[in-house]
Amino acid sequence: MLIYISKTDIFCMKQILRYSIFAALTFIACRSFAQSPQTTATVNKDSVIQLYGVVMTSDSLQGLPAASVIVENRGRGTLTNDQGVFSIVVLKGDRIRFSSVGFKDNVINIPYDMQGNQYSVIELMTNDTAYLPATILRSRPSGSQFERDFVNTEVPADQLELARQAVSAAKRRVLIATLPADGREAVNRQLTQQAQKYYYQGQVPPMNILNPLAWADFIKAWKRGDFKRQDNTSDGQ
């Protein structure tokens, strides 16, 4: 009896074989994935350790409060209480760092082959001595000493002459006339001019040439020699 198999049947058989192999591999992978959490959970459960103890100073054996207990590369940690006692959950093989301000850091390793799930330590911290450069403190001089040194200080003659010229009345008048106005003075002047403009709007503003008070101020300034000194100073410049 001859059985004739066409090319279409061969193609279908190949497709069925491929799908069967793919289904078998998928089943094996899913089963392995389903079993892996149980194995991982078992390993993690066996490696969890309850670490507890006390952090003390090595010289006086006093509990060290607020000391840091950090599990390196884990992003976890805790602080000791007011008596230096702490408790934290770690894993086998973790590195635990103890640190506190003024003391040197200490690092311990949790053994991989330890028995049980509890581990107690008594950590002694050593003082970290820092040597600073010497600082000399001197008291401030008394009032009499300052007055004596100030009076006996020799000032060059040229500096005295510059200081005398800076405080002269003629120099101050020239500075007042030539220095530009600051922001406050400029704003006040602008507001005053606007007020005068609005006050005399629609009429001729008064002229100071007919004002007796202005003439009195002019005569006083002329007697003081303000105009003469300003002209001499400008000529000298």
CSV table of N, CA, C and O in Angstrom, one decimal, residues 181 184-203 205-206:
chain,number,residue,atom,x,y,z
A,181,ALA,N,23.3,115.5,40.4
A,181,ALA,CA,22.4,115.2,41.5
A,181,ALA,C,22.1,113.7,41.5
A,181,ALA,O,22.1,113.0,40.5
A,184,ARG,N,17.4,110.8,44.2
A,184,ARG,CA,16.4,111.5,45.0
A,184,ARG,C,16.3,113.0,44.7
A,184,ARG,O,15.2,113.6,44.6
A,185,GLU,N,17.5,113.6,44.6
A,185,GLU,CA,17.5,115.1,44.3
A,185,GLU,C,16.9,115.3,42.9
A,185,GLU,O,16.2,116.3,42.7
A,186,ALA,N,17.2,114.5,41.9
A,186,ALA,CA,16.7,114.7,40.6
A,186,ALA,C,15.2,114.6,40.5
A,186,ALA,O,14.5,115.3,39.9
A,187,VAL,N,14.6,113.6,41.3
A,187,VAL,CA,13.2,113.4,41.3
A,187,VAL,C,12.5,114.6,42.0
A,187,VAL,O,11.5,115.1,41.5
A,188,ASN,N,13.1,115.1,43.1
A,188,ASN,CA,12.6,116.2,43.8
A,188,ASN,C,12.6,117.5,42.9
A,188,ASN,O,11.6,118.3,42.9
A,189,ARG,N,13.7,117.7,42.2
A,189,ARG,CA,13.8,118.8,41.3
A,189,ARG,C,12.7,118.7,40.2
A,189,ARG,O,12.1,119.7,39.8
A,190,GLN,N,12.5,117.6,39.6
A,190,GLN,CA,11.6,117.4,38.6
A,190,GLN,C,10.2,117.6,39.1
A,190,GLN,O,9.3,118.3,38.4
A,191,LEU,N,9.8,117.1,40.3
A,191,LEU,CA,8.5,117.3,40.8
A,191,LEU,C,8.3,118.8,41.2
A,191,LEU,O,7.2,119.3,41.0
A,192,THR,N,9.3,119.5,41.6
A,192,THR,CA,9.2,120.9,41.9
A,192,THR,C,8.9,121.7,40.6
A,192,THR,O,8.1,122.6,40.6
A,193,GLN,N,9.6,121.4,39.6
A,193,GLN,CA,9.4,122.1,38.3
A,193,GLN,C,8.0,121.9,37.8
A,193,GLN,O,7.4,122.8,37.3
A,194,GLN,N,7.6,120.6,37.9
A,194,GLN,CA,6.2,120.3,37.4
A,194,GLN,C,5.2,121.1,38.2
A,194,GLN,O,4.2,121.6,37.7
A,195,ALA,N,5.4,121.1,39.5
A,195,ALA,CA,4.4,121.9,40.4
A,195,ALA,C,4.4,123.3,40.1
A,195,ALA,O,3.3,124.0,40.0
A,196,GLN,N,5.5,124.0,39.8
A,196,GLN,CA,5.6,125.4,39.4
A,196,GLN,C,4.9,125.6,38.1
A,196,GLN,O,4.2,126.6,37.9
A,197,LYS,N,5.1,124.7,37.2
A,197,LYS,CA,4.5,124.8,35.8
A,197,LYS,C,3.0,124.7,35.9
A,197,LYS,O,2.3,125.5,35.3
A,198,TYR,N,2.5,123.8,36.7
A,198,TYR,CA,1.0,123.7,36.8
A,198,TYR,C,0.4,124.8,37.6
A,198,TYR,O,-0.7,125.3,37.4
A,199,TYR,N,1.2,125.4,38.6
A,199,TYR,CA,0.7,126.4,39.4
A,199,TYR,C,0.6,127.7,38.7
A,199,TYR,O,-0.4,128.5,38.8
A,200,TYR,N,1.5,128.0,37.8
A,200,TYR,CA,1.5,129.2,37.0
A,200,TYR,C,1.0,129.0,35.6
A,200,TYR,O,1.2,129.8,34.7
A,201,GLN,N,0.2,127.9,35.4
A,201,GLN,CA,-0.3,127.6,34.0
A,201,GLN,C,-1.4,128.7,33.7
A,201,GLN,O,-2.3,129.0,34.4
A,202,GLY,N,-1.2,129.2,32.5
A,202,GLY,CA,-2.2,130.2,32.0
A,202,GLY,C,-1.8,131.7,32.3
A,202,GLY,O,-2.5,132.6,32.0
A,203,GLN,N,-0.7,131.9,33.0
A,203,GLN,CA,-0.2,133.2,33.4
A,203,GLN,C,1.3,133.3,33.4
A,203,GLN,O,2.0,132.3,33.3
A,205,PRO,N,4.8,133.5,34.8
A,205,PRO,CA,5.4,133.3,36.1
A,205,PRO,C,6.2,134.5,36.6
A,205,PRO,O,6.7,135.3,35.8
A,206,PRO,N,6.3,134.6,37.9
A,206,PRO,CA,7.0,135.8,38.5
A,206,PRO,C,8.5,135.7,38.2
A,206,PRO,O,9.1,134.6,38.0
